CSV table of C-alpha atoms in Angstrom, one decimal:
chain,number,residue,atom,x,y,z
A,1,MET,CA,83.7,77.7,93.7
A,2,THR,CA,85.0,80.1,90.4
A,3,SER,CA,87.1,83.0,91.1
A,4,THR,CA,85.5,86.4,90.6
A,5,THR,CA,87.3,87.9,87.5
A,6,TYR,CA,88.7,91.7,87.3
A,7,ALA,CA,86.2,92.4,84.8
A,8,GLU,CA,83.0,91.0,86.7
A,9,GLU,CA,84.4,92.8,89.8
A,10,ARG,CA,85.5,96.4,88.3
A,11,THR,CA,85.3,99.2,90.8
A,12,PRO,CA,86.3,103.3,90.3
A,13,TYR,CA,89.4,101.8,91.8
A,14,ALA,CA,92.1,99.7,91.0
A,15,ILE,CA,94.0,99.5,94.0
A,16,GLU,CA,92.2,100.0,97.2
A,17,VAL,CA,94.4,99.7,100.7
A,18,ALA,CA,93.1,100.1,104.6
A,19,GLY,CA,95.0,100.0,107.8
A,20,LEU,CA,98.2,98.2,105.6
A,21,ARG,CA,100.9,97.1,108.3
A,22,LYS,CA,104.1,95.8,108.4
A,23,SER,CA,107.3,95.1,110.9
A,24,TYR,CA,110.5,93.8,110.6
A,25,GLY,CA,111.2,92.6,114.0
A,26,LYS,CA,111.1,95.9,116.2
A,27,LEU,CA,111.2,98.0,113.0
A,28,ASP,CA,107.6,99.1,112.1
A,29,VAL,CA,107.8,99.7,108.4
A,30,LEU,CA,104.1,100.6,108.0
A,31,THR,CA,101.7,101.6,110.2
A,32,GLY,CA,98.2,101.9,108.8
A,33,VAL,CA,98.5,102.9,105.5
A,34,ASP,CA,95.4,103.6,103.4
A,35,LEU,CA,94.9,104.6,100.1
A,36,LYS,CA,92.8,104.8,96.6
A,37,VAL,CA,93.9,104.5,93.5
A,38,PRO,CA,91.7,105.5,90.7
A,39,ALA,CA,91.7,103.4,87.6
A,40,GLY,CA,93.4,104.5,84.8
A,41,THR,CA,95.7,107.1,86.2
A,42,VAL,CA,99.2,107.8,87.5
A,43,PHE,CA,99.4,107.6,91.1
A,44,CYS,CA,102.7,108.3,92.8
A,45,LEU,CA,103.9,107.1,96.1
A,46,LEU,CA,106.7,109.6,97.4
A,47,GLY,CA,108.6,109.4,100.6
A,48,PRO,CA,112.1,109.6,102.0
A,49,ASN,CA,114.6,106.3,102.4
A,50,GLY,CA,113.1,104.1,104.7
A,51,ALA,CA,109.6,105.7,105.0
A,52,GLY,CA,107.8,102.7,103.4
A,53,LYS,CA,107.8,103.0,99.3
A,54,THR,CA,109.0,99.4,98.4
A,55,THR,CA,107.7,97.9,101.3
A,56,THR,CA,104.4,99.0,99.9
A,57,VAL,CA,104.8,97.9,96.4
A,58,ARG,CA,106.1,94.4,97.7
A,59,ILE,CA,103.0,93.8,99.3
A,60,LEU,CA,100.6,95.0,96.6
A,61,THR,CA,102.3,92.6,94.4
A,62,THR,CA,102.2,89.5,96.7
A,63,LEU,CA,106.0,89.8,97.3
A,64,VAL,CA,105.3,90.3,101.1
A,65,ARG,CA,102.7,89.5,103.5
A,66,PRO,CA,101.4,92.3,105.4
A,67,ASP,CA,101.1,91.9,109.0
A,68,GLY,CA,97.4,93.3,109.0
A,69,GLY,CA,95.0,95.7,107.4
A,70,THR,CA,93.9,94.9,103.6
A,71,ALA,CA,94.7,95.4,100.0
A,72,ARG,CA,93.0,94.6,96.9
A,73,VAL,CA,94.6,95.2,93.4
A,74,ALA,CA,92.5,94.9,90.4
A,75,GLY,CA,89.6,93.8,92.6
A,76,HIS,CA,91.7,90.9,94.0
A,77,ASP,CA,92.5,90.6,98.0
A,78,VAL,CA,96.6,90.7,97.7
A,79,VAL,CA,96.7,87.4,100.4
A,80,ARG,CA,93.8,85.3,99.1
A,81,GLU,CA,94.0,86.1,95.8
A,82,ARG,CA,97.7,86.0,95.0
A,83,SER,CA,97.6,84.3,91.8
A,84,ALA,CA,94.6,86.3,90.5
A,85,VAL,CA,96.7,89.4,91.5
A,86,ARG,CA,100.1,88.4,89.7
A,87,ARG,CA,98.0,87.7,86.3
A,88,ALA,CA,96.5,91.7,86.8
A,89,ILE,CA,99.8,93.3,87.2
A,90,SER,CA,103.0,94.0,85.9
A,91,LEU,CA,106.1,95.3,88.3
A,92,THR,CA,109.6,96.8,87.1
A,93,GLY,CA,111.7,97.4,90.5
A,94,GLN,CA,114.5,99.1,91.2
A,95,TYR,CA,117.0,96.7,89.6
A,96,ALA,CA,117.8,95.5,86.5
A,97,ALA,CA,116.7,91.8,86.1
A,98,VAL,CA,117.7,90.9,83.1
A,99,ASP,CA,119.2,87.5,81.7
A,100,GLU,CA,122.8,89.0,80.9
A,101,LEU,CA,123.6,85.7,78.3
A,102,GLN,CA,120.4,86.5,76.4
A,103,THR,CA,120.4,89.3,73.8
A,104,GLY,CA,118.1,92.3,74.5
A,105,ALA,CA,115.5,90.6,71.8
A,106,GLU,CA,115.7,87.3,73.2
A,107,ASN,CA,114.7,88.8,76.4
A,108,LEU,CA,112.2,90.5,75.5
A,109,ARG,CA,110.6,87.4,73.2
A,110,MET,CA,111.5,85.2,76.1
A,111,MET,CA,109.3,87.7,78.4
A,112,GLY,CA,106.7,87.9,75.8
A,113,ARG,CA,106.1,83.8,75.9
A,114,LEU,CA,105.9,83.6,79.5
A,115,ALA,CA,103.2,86.2,79.5
A,116,GLY,CA,101.2,83.6,77.0
A,117,LEU,CA,101.9,85.8,74.1
A,118,SER,CA,102.6,83.5,70.3
A,119,ARG,CA,105.5,83.4,69.0
A,120,ARG,CA,104.7,85.7,66.7
A,121,ALA,CA,103.2,88.0,68.9
A,122,ALA,CA,106.1,87.8,71.1
A,123,ARG,CA,108.7,89.0,68.2
A,124,ARG,CA,106.2,91.4,67.2
A,125,ARG,CA,105.9,92.8,71.1
A,126,ALA,CA,109.7,92.7,71.3
A,127,GLU,CA,110.3,94.8,68.0
A,128,GLU,CA,108.1,97.4,69.3
A,129,LEU,CA,109.2,97.9,72.8
A,130,LEU,CA,112.9,97.7,71.6
A,131,GLU,CA,112.3,100.6,69.1
A,132,ARG,CA,110.3,102.6,72.0
A,133,PHE,CA,113.5,102.5,74.4
A,134,GLU,CA,116.0,103.2,71.3
A,135,LEU,CA,117.4,99.7,71.9
A,136,THR,CA,117.0,98.4,68.0
A,137,ALA,CA,120.5,98.9,67.5
A,138,ALA,CA,121.4,96.7,70.4
A,139,ALA,CA,118.8,93.8,70.0
A,140,HIS,CA,120.9,91.3,69.3
A,141,ARG,CA,123.7,92.2,72.0
A,142,ARG,CA,124.2,90.1,75.0
A,143,ALA,CA,122.6,91.9,78.0
A,144,GLY,CA,125.7,91.4,79.6
A,145,HIS,CA,127.5,93.8,77.2
A,146,TYR,CA,125.0,96.8,77.7
A,147,SER,CA,125.7,99.9,79.4
A,148,GLY,CA,124.2,100.4,82.8
A,149,GLY,CA,121.8,102.7,81.3
A,150,MET,CA,120.8,100.6,78.5
A,151,ARG,CA,120.3,97.4,80.7
A,152,ARG,CA,118.0,100.0,83.0
A,153,ARG,CA,115.7,100.5,79.7
A,154,LEU,CA,115.8,97.0,78.5
A,155,ASP,CA,114.7,96.0,82.1
A,156,LEU,CA,111.7,98.6,81.9
A,157,ALA,CA,110.9,97.0,78.5
A,158,ALA,CA,110.5,93.6,79.8
A,159,GLY,CA,108.3,95.0,82.6
A,160,LEU,CA,105.6,96.3,79.8
A,161,THR,CA,105.9,93.1,77.6
A,162,ALA,CA,102.4,92.0,79.0
A,163,SER,CA,99.1,94.2,78.8
A,164,ALA,CA,98.2,94.3,82.6
A,165,PRO,CA,95.8,96.4,83.6
A,166,VAL,CA,97.8,97.6,86.8
A,167,ILE,CA,101.7,98.5,86.3
A,168,PHE,CA,104.1,98.7,89.2
A,169,LEU,CA,107.0,100.9,88.7
A,170,ASP,CA,109.4,101.2,91.4
A,171,GLU,CA,111.5,104.1,90.9
A,172,PRO,CA,111.7,103.2,87.0
A,173,THR,CA,114.2,106.2,85.7
A,174,THR,CA,116.7,106.0,88.4
A,175,GLY,CA,120.1,105.8,86.8
A,176,LEU,CA,118.8,106.9,83.0
A,177,ASP,CA,120.1,110.1,81.5
A,178,LEU,CA,117.3,112.9,80.9
A,179,THR,CA,116.6,111.9,77.4
A,180,SER,CA,115.9,108.6,78.6
A,181,ARG,CA,113.6,109.7,81.5
A,182,GLN,CA,111.5,111.9,78.9
A,183,ALA,CA,111.3,108.6,76.7
A,184,MET,CA,110.2,106.8,79.9
A,185,TRP,CA,107.3,109.5,80.7
A,186,ASP,CA,105.9,109.2,77.1
A,187,VAL,CA,105.6,105.6,77.5
A,188,VAL,CA,103.6,106.3,80.9
A,189,ASP,CA,101.4,108.7,79.1
A,190,GLY,CA,100.8,106.1,76.5
A,191,LEU,CA,99.7,103.4,79.4
A,192,VAL,CA,97.2,105.6,81.1
A,193,ALA,CA,95.8,106.9,77.3
A,194,ALA,CA,95.3,103.4,76.7
A,195,GLY,CA,93.3,102.7,80.0
A,196,ARG,CA,96.3,101.2,82.3
A,197,THR,CA,96.9,102.3,86.1
A,198,VAL,CA,100.3,103.1,86.8
A,199,PHE,CA,101.4,103.2,90.3
A,200,LEU,CA,104.9,104.9,90.8
A,201,THR,CA,107.5,105.5,93.1
A,202,THR,CA,110.0,107.7,92.2
A,203,GLN,CA,112.9,110.2,93.9
A,204,TYR,CA,112.4,112.8,91.2
A,205,LEU,CA,110.2,114.9,92.5
A,206,GLU,CA,109.6,116.8,88.8
A,207,GLU,CA,108.7,113.3,87.9
A,208,ALA,CA,106.0,113.3,90.0
A,209,ASP,CA,104.9,116.6,89.1
A,210,ARG,CA,105.2,115.5,85.6
A,211,LEU,CA,103.3,112.1,85.9
A,212,ALA,CA,101.1,111.9,88.4
A,213,ALA,CA,97.1,112.7,88.8
A,214,ARG,CA,97.5,112.1,92.7
A,215,ILE,CA,100.2,112.0,95.2
A,216,ALA,CA,100.3,110.2,98.3
A,217,VAL,CA,103.6,111.1,100.4
A,218,VAL,CA,104.4,108.3,103.1
A,219,ASP,CA,106.7,109.4,106.3
A,220,HIS,CA,107.7,107.0,109.2
A,221,GLY,CA,105.1,104.3,107.4
A,222,ARG,CA,101.9,106.4,107.0
A,223,VAL,CA,100.5,108.4,104.8
A,224,VAL,CA,101.1,112.0,105.9
A,225,ALA,CA,99.4,113.9,102.9
A,226,GLU,CA,97.6,113.1,99.6
A,227,GLY,CA,96.3,115.2,96.6
A,228,SER,CA,97.1,116.4,93.3
A,229,PRO,CA,100.1,118.2,92.7
A,230,ALA,CA,98.8,121.2,92.4
A,231,GLU,CA,96.2,120.6,95.6
A,232,LEU,CA,99.5,120.0,97.6
A,233,LYS,CA,101.5,122.9,96.9
A,234,SER,CA,98.5,124.9,97.2
A,235,ARG,CA,97.8,123.3,100.4
A,236,PHE,CA,101.3,123.9,101.8
A,237,GLY,CA,101.7,127.2,100.7
A,238,ASP,CA,101.7,129.1,97.2
A,239,GLN,CA,105.0,130.4,97.4
A,240,ARG,CA,108.2,130.5,98.7
A,241,LEU,CA,110.0,133.2,100.5
A,242,ASP,CA,114.0,132.6,100.2
A,243,LEU,CA,115.5,134.8,103.1
A,244,HIS,CA,119.5,135.2,102.7
A,245,LEU,CA,120.8,136.5,106.0
A,246,ALA,CA,123.5,139.2,106.1
A,247,ASP,CA,126.1,136.6,108.5
A,248,ARG,CA,125.7,133.4,110.2
A,249,PRO,CA,124.7,134.7,113.5
A,250,SER,CA,121.9,136.1,111.9
A,251,PHE,CA,121.2,133.0,109.8
A,252,ASP,CA,121.4,131.0,113.3
A,253,ALA,CA,118.9,133.4,114.9
A,254,ALA,CA,116.5,133.2,112.2
A,255,ALA,CA,116.6,129.6,111.7
A,256,ALA,CA,116.1,129.3,115.8
A,257,ARG,CA,113.0,131.7,115.5
A,258,LEU,CA,111.3,129.9,112.5
A,259,GLY,CA,111.6,126.5,113.3
A,260,ALA,CA,109.7,123.7,111.5
A,261,ARG,CA,108.6,126.5,109.2
A,262,VAL,CA,111.8,126.1,107.6
A,263,VAL,CA,111.1,124.0,104.5
A,264,GLN,CA,114.4,124.9,102.6
A,265,ARG,CA,118.2,125.1,104.4
A,266,ASP,CA,121.2,126.3,102.6
A,267,GLU,CA,123.8,126.9,105.4
A,268,ALA,CA,126.5,127.8,102.9
A,269,ALA,CA,124.7,130.3,101.1
A,270,LEU,CA,122.9,131.3,104.7
A,271,THR,CA,119.5,130.9,103.0
A,272,LEU,CA,116.6,130.0,104.6
A,273,GLY,CA,113.1,129.2,102.7
A,274,VAL,CA,109.4,129.4,104.4
A,275,THR,CA,106.2,129.1,102.9
A,276,THR,CA,103.8,132.1,102.0
A,277,ASP,CA,100.9,133.3,100.7
A,278,GLY,CA,102.8,136.0,98.5
A,279,SER,CA,100.9,139.0,100.3
A,280,ALA,CA,102.9,141.8,101.1
A,281,ALA,CA,101.7,141.7,104.6
A,282,HIS,CA,103.1,138.3,105.2
A,283,VAL,CA,106.2,139.0,103.9
A,284,ARG,CA,106.8,141.8,105.9
A,285,SER,CA,105.5,140.1,109.2
A,286,VAL,CA,108.0,137.2,108.5
A,287,LEU,CA,110.8,139.7,108.1
A,288,ASP,CA,109.6,141.8,111.6
A,289,GLU,CA,109.8,138.7,113.2
A,290,ILE,CA,113.1,137.8,112.6
A,291,ASP,CA,114.9,141.1,111.7
A,292,PRO,CA,113.0,143.5,113.6
A,293,ALA,CA,116.1,145.8,113.5
A,294,GLY,CA,116.3,145.4,109.8
A,295,SER,CA,120.2,144.6,109.3
A,296,GLY,CA,120.0,140.7,109.3
A,297,VAL,CA,118.1,139.7,106.1
A,298,ARG,CA,120.4,140.7,103.3
A,299,ARG,CA,117.9,140.6,100.7
A,300,PHE,CA,114.7,138.3,100.0
A,301,SER,CA,113.2,136.7,96.8
A,302,LEU,CA,109.7,134.9,95.9
A,303,HIS,CA,109.4,132.1,94.4
A,304,SER,CA,106.3,129.7,93.0
A,305,ALA,CA,106.0,126.5,95.3
A,306,THR,CA,107.3,123.1,94.2
A,307,LEU,CA,106.6,119.6,95.4
A,308,ASP,CA,110.1,119.9,97.0
A,309,ASP,CA,108.4,122.4,99.6
A,310,VAL,CA,105.9,119.9,100.2
A,311,PHE,CA,108.3,117.7,100.4
A,312,LEU,CA,110.3,119.0,102.8
A,313,SER,CA,107.7,120.5,104.8
A,314,LEU,CA,105.8,117.1,105.5
A,315,THR,CA,109.2,114.4,105.6
A,316,THR,CA,111.7,113.7,108.1
A,317,SER,CA,114.6,110.9,107.7
A,318,THR,CA,114.0,107.3,109.1
A,319,PRO,CA,117.6,106.0,110.3
A,320,GLY,CA,117.8,102.4,110.2
A,321,ALA,CA,114.5,101.9,108.1
A,322,GLU,CA,116.6,102.5,104.6
A,323,ARG,CA,117.8,99.2,105.1
A,324,ILE,CA,114.8,97.2,105.1
A,325,GLU,CA,113.6,99.1,102.6
A,326,ALA,CA,116.7,98.5,100.3
A,327,GLY,CA,116.0,94.5,101.2
A,328,VAL,CA,119.4,94.6,102.7
């Protein structure tokens, strides 16, 4: 029986996940993840350490088998059609995986040949990527002599050698300086413009805001919110009210009264942040609630809500799970 190709089974979704579960011993890392990633977009998975981001990526890229649920990438089941999935994807993980004994150019030419390019095409692709990631001057130096940031850029370039329809970037800009991060953002923009799908995990919330068409926030192994950056920010408060308390007792009393409504907390500055619709009536009601005598709040300020506010509103730490996520 002939395997169905990605082109023959094309759907509006490049990735479809339903009820995905994974445990390591007694530790439940994924507890029923559901995702749909539209083709030709950037989809970002956000969550604290141990929330299940890297485990999800490993399952979708066929490196780990799920315990339950289903997942299809580029129209192929990640368990039954592993080879077809691998032909349709590119993966760049959190840690550089280059051959330190080869030069930067040799690493990229090797990856091109492994991806099925001819010698001439692999050489052209290597030159293009070296220029795009500002590595041309170091092209003929051994990768083992590269700085950490240069090795990371080379690893990203290697992951983009093949023209895969679905690209997984697992915290791709960790360890890069701002200039290199911005260059990577431009590369992602170009990939989407060319019709590719990018599945991104990142620890930089502004990166998700800048790149993603849709974001899913995961916590304790499940999706707790999903939407566009604008939808998430509006859903969890268009603005943030920062309350600057007069002293420590006032700070403690306000924090206890507000409870889970606190989305930002700075104990050194005696500042609490809560979401608000920005109206005078709501601001007044919060002040009346926590400071009826008018002496506990020294001043307050309003700010536009950010993904940081959404993230802090939705997530909590998951002790112990980060060891699994880091592969330890």
